[in-house]
PDB file of C-alpha atoms and ligand atoms in Angstrom:
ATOM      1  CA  UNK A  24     -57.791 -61.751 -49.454  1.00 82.00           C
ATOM      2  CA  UNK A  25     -56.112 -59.750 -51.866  1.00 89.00           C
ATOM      3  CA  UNK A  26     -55.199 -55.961 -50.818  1.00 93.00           C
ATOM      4  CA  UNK A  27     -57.728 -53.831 -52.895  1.00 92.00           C
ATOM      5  CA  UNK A  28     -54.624 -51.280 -53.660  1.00 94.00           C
ATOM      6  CA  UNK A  29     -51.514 -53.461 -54.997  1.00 95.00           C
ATOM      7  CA  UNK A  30     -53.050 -56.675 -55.572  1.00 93.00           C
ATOM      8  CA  UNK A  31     -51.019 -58.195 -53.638  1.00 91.00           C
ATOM      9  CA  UNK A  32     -52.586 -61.528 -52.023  1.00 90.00           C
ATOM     10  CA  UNK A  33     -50.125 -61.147 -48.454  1.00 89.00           C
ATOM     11  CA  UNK A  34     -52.734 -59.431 -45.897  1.00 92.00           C
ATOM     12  CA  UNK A  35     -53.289 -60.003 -42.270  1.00 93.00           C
ATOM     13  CA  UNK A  36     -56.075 -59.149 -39.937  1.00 93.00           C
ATOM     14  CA  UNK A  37     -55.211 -56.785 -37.346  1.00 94.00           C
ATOM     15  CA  UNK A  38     -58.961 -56.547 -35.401  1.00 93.00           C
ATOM     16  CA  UNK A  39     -61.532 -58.973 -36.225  1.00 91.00           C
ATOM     17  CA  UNK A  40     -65.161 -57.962 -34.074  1.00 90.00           C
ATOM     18  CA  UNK A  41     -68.655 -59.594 -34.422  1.00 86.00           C
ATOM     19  CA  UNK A  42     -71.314 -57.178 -35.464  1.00 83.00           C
ATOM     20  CA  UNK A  43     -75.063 -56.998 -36.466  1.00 77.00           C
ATOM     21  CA  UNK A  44     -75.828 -58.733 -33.045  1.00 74.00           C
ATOM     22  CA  UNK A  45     -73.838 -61.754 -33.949  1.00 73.00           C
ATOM     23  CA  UNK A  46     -74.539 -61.856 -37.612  1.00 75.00           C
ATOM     24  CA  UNK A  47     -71.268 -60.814 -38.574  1.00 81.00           C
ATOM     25  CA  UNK A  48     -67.931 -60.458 -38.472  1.00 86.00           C
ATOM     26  CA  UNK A  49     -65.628 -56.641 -39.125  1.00 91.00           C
ATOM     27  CA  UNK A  50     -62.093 -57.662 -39.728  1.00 93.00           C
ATOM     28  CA  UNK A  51     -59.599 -54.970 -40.233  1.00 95.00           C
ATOM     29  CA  UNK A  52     -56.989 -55.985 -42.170  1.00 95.00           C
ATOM     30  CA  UNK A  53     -53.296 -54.488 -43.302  1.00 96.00           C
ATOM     31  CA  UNK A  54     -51.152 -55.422 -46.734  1.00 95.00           C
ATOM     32  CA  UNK A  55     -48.047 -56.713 -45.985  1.00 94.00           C
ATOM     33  CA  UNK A  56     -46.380 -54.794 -48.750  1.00 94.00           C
ATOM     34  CA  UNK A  57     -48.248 -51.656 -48.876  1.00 96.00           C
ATOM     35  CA  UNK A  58     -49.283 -51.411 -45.689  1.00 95.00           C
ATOM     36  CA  UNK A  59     -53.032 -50.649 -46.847  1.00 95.00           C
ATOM     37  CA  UNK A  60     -55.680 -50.994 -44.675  1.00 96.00           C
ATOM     38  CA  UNK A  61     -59.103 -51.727 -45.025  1.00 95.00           C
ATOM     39  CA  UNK A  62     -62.371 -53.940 -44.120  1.00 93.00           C
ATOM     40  CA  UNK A  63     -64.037 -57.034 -44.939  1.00 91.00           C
ATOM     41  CA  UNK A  64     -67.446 -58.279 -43.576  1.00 86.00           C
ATOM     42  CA  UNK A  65     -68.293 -62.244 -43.294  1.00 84.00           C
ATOM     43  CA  UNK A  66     -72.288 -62.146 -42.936  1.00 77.00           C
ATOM     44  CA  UNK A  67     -74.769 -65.014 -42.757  1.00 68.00           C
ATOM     45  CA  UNK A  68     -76.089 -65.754 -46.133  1.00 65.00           C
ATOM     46  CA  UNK A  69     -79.729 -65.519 -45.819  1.00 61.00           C
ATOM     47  CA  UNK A  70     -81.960 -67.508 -47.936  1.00 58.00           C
ATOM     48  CA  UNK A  71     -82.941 -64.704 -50.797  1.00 75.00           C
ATOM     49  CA  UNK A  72     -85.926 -63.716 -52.504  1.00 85.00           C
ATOM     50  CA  UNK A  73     -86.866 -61.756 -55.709  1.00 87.00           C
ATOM     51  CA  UNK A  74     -87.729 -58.086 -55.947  1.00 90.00           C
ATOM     52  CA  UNK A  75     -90.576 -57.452 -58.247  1.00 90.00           C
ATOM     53  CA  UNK A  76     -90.010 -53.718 -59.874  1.00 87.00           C
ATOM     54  CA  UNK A  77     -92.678 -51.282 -60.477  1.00 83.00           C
ATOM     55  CA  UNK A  78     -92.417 -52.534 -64.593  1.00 88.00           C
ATOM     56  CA  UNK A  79     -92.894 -56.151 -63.489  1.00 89.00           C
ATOM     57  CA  UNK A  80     -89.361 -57.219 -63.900  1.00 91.00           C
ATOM     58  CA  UNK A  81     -88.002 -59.199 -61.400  1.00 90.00           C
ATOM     59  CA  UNK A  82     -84.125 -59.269 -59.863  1.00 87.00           C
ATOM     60  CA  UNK A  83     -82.133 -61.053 -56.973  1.00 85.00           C
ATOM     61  CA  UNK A  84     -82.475 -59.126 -53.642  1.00 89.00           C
ATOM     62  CA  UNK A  85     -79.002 -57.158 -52.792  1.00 88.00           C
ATOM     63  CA  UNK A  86     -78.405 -55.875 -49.139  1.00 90.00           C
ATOM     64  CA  UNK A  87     -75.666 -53.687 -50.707  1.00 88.00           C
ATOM     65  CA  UNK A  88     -78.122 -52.111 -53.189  1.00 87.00           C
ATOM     66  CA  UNK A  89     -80.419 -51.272 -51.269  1.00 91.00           C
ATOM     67  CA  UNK A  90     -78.342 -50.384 -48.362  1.00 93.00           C
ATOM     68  CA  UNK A  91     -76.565 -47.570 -50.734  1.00 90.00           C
ATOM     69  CA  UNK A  92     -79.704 -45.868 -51.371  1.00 89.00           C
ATOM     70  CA  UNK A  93     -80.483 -45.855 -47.715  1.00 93.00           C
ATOM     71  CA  UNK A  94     -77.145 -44.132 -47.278  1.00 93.00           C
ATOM     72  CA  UNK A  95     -77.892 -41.591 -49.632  1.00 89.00           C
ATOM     73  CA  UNK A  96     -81.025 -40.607 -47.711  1.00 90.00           C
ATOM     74  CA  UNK A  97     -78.750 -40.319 -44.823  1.00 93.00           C
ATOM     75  CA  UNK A  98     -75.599 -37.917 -45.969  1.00 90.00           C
ATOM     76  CA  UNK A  99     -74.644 -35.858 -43.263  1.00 92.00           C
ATOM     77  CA  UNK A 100     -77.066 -37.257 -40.961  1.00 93.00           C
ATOM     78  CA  UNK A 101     -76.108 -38.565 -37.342  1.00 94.00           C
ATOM     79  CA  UNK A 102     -77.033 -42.359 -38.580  1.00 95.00           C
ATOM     80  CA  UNK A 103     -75.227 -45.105 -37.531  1.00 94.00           C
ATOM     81  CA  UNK A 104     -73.645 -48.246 -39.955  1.00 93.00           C
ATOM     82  CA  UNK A 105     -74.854 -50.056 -36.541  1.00 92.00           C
ATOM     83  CA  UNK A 106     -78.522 -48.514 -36.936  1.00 95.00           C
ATOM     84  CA  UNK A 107     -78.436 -49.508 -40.433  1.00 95.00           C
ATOM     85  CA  UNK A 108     -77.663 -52.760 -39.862  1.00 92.00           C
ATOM     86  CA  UNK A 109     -79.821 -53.385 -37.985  1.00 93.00           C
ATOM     87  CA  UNK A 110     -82.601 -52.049 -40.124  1.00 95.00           C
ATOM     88  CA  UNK A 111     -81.764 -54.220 -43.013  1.00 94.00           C
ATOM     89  CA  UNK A 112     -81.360 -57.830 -40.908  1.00 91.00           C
ATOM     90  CA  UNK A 113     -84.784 -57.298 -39.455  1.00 93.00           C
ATOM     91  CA  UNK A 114     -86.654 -56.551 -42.783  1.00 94.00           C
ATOM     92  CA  UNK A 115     -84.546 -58.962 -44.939  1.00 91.00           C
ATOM     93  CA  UNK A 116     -85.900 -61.914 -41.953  1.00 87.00           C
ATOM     94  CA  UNK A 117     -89.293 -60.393 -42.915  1.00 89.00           C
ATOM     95  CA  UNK A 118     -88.799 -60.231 -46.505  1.00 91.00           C
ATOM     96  CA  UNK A 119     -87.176 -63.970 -46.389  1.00 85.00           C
ATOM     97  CA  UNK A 120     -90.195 -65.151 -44.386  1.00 81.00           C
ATOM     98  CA  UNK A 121     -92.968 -64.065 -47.129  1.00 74.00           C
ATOM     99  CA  UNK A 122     -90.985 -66.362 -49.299  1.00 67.00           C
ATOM    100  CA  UNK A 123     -90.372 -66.192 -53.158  1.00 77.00           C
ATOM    101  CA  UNK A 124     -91.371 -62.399 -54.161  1.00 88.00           C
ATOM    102  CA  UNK A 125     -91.082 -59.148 -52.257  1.00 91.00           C
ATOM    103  CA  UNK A 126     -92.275 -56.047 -54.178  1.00 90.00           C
ATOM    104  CA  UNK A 127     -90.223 -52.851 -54.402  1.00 88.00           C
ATOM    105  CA  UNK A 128     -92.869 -50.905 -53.061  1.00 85.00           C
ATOM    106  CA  UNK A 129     -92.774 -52.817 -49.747  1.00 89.00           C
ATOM    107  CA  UNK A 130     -89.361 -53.115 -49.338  1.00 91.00           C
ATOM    108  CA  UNK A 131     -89.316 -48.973 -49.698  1.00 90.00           C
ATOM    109  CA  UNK A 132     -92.220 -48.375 -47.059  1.00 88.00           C
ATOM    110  CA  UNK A 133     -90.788 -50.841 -44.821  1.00 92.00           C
ATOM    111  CA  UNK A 134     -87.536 -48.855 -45.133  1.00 93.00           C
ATOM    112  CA  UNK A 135     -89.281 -45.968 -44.636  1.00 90.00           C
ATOM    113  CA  UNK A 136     -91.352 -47.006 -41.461  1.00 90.00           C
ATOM    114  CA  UNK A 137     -87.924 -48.226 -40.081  1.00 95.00           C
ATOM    115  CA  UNK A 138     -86.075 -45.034 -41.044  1.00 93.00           C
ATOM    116  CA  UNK A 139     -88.309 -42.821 -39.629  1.00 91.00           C
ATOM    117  CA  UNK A 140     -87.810 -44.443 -36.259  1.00 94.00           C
ATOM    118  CA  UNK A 141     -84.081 -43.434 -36.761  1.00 95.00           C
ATOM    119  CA  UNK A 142     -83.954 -39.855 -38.499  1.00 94.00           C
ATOM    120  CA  UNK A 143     -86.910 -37.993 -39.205  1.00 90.00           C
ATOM    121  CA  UNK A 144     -84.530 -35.914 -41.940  1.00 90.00           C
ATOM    122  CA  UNK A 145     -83.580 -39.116 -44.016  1.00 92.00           C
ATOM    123  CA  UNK A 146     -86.934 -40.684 -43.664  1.00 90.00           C
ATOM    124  CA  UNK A 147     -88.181 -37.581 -45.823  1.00 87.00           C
ATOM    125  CA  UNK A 148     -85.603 -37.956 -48.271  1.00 87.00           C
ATOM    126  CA  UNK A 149     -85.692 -41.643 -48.726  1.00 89.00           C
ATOM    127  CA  UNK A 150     -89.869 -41.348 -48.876  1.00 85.00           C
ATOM    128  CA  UNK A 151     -89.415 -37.883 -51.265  1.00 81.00           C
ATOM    129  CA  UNK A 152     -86.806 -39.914 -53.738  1.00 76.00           C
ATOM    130  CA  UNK A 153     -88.538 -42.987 -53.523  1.00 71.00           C
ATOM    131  CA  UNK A 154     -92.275 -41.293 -54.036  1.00 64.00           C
ATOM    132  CA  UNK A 155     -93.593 -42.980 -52.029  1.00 54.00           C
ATOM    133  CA  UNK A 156     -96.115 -40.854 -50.523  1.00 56.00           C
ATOM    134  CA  UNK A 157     -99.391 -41.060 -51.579  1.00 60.00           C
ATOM    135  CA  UNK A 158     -99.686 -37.699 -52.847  1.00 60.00           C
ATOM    136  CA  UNK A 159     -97.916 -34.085 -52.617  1.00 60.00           C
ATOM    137  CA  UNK A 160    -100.221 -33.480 -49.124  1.00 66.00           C
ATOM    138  CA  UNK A 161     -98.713 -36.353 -47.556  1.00 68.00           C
ATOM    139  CA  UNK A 162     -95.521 -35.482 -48.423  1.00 64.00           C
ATOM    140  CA  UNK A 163     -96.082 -31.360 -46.939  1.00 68.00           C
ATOM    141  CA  UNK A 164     -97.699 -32.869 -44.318  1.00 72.00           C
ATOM    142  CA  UNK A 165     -94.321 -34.983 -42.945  1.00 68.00           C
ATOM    143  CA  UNK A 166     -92.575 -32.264 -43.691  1.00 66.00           C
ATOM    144  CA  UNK A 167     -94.686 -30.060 -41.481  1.00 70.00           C
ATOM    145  CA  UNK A 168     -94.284 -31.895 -38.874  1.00 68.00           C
ATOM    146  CA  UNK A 169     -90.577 -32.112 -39.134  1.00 61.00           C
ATOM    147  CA  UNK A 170     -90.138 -28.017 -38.626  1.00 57.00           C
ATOM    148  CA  UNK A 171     -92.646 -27.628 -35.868  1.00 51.00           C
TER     149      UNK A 171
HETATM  150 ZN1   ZN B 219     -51.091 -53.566 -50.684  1.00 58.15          ZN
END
């Protein structure tokens, strides 16, 4: 594994853990030369499936995708890489068991069902930059609830 810094290919792992309840593996690792550090993640591939778009074009699933707009609903928000995890290997064995095609639109309100579980604050923005309320009365609804 090359460092991501110099280039150099002479890096060795310094803490190695298993995560995502056994799913994978966190290694820390340090250059040699540069003395760099930074993590790599050795996850179970799962069998993947296509995401149909709202237009009707289809693409290859990506966790990391998918997982960054999650993380954008959660800035500043007391959410866990754990928690998020966690999220994304129980939908994805969902997603993988309906075989073949997933729609977008499910794979954001099962993101949002999971994330409201977690944080009621990214929930809303996930759902708000998504749209995937119904309508604008949903949407002041949650967000009623949220400041009572
Ligand atoms: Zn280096």
């Amino acid at each position: 594994m090359n460092c991501p810094r110099c280039k150099k290919p002479d890096t060795s792992v310094i803490d190695s853990r298993v995560t995502d309840e056994g799913r994978a593996i966190r290694r820390r690792r340090e250059c040699e030369k540069c003395e760099h550090r930074f993590t790599t993640f050795e996850r179970q591939e799962l069998s993947s499936f296509i995401v149909v778009k709202r237009d009707g074009t289809r693409e290859p699933y990506t966790r990391e995708k998918l997982e960054r707009g999650i993380w954008l609903a959660c800035t500043k928000r007391p959410v866990t890489q754990d928690q998020i995890d966690k999220l994304l290997t129980k939908l994805e064995e969902k997603w993988t068991a309906s075989r073949g095609e997933v729609e977008s639109m499910t794979l954001g309100t099962d993101v949002m069902k999971e994330l409201k579980k977690i944080d009621k604050v990214a929930y809303i923005r996930f759902a708000s930059v998504h749209r995937e309320f119904k309508d604008v009365e949903e949407f002041k609804e949650e967000l009623g609830k949220l400041f009572h």
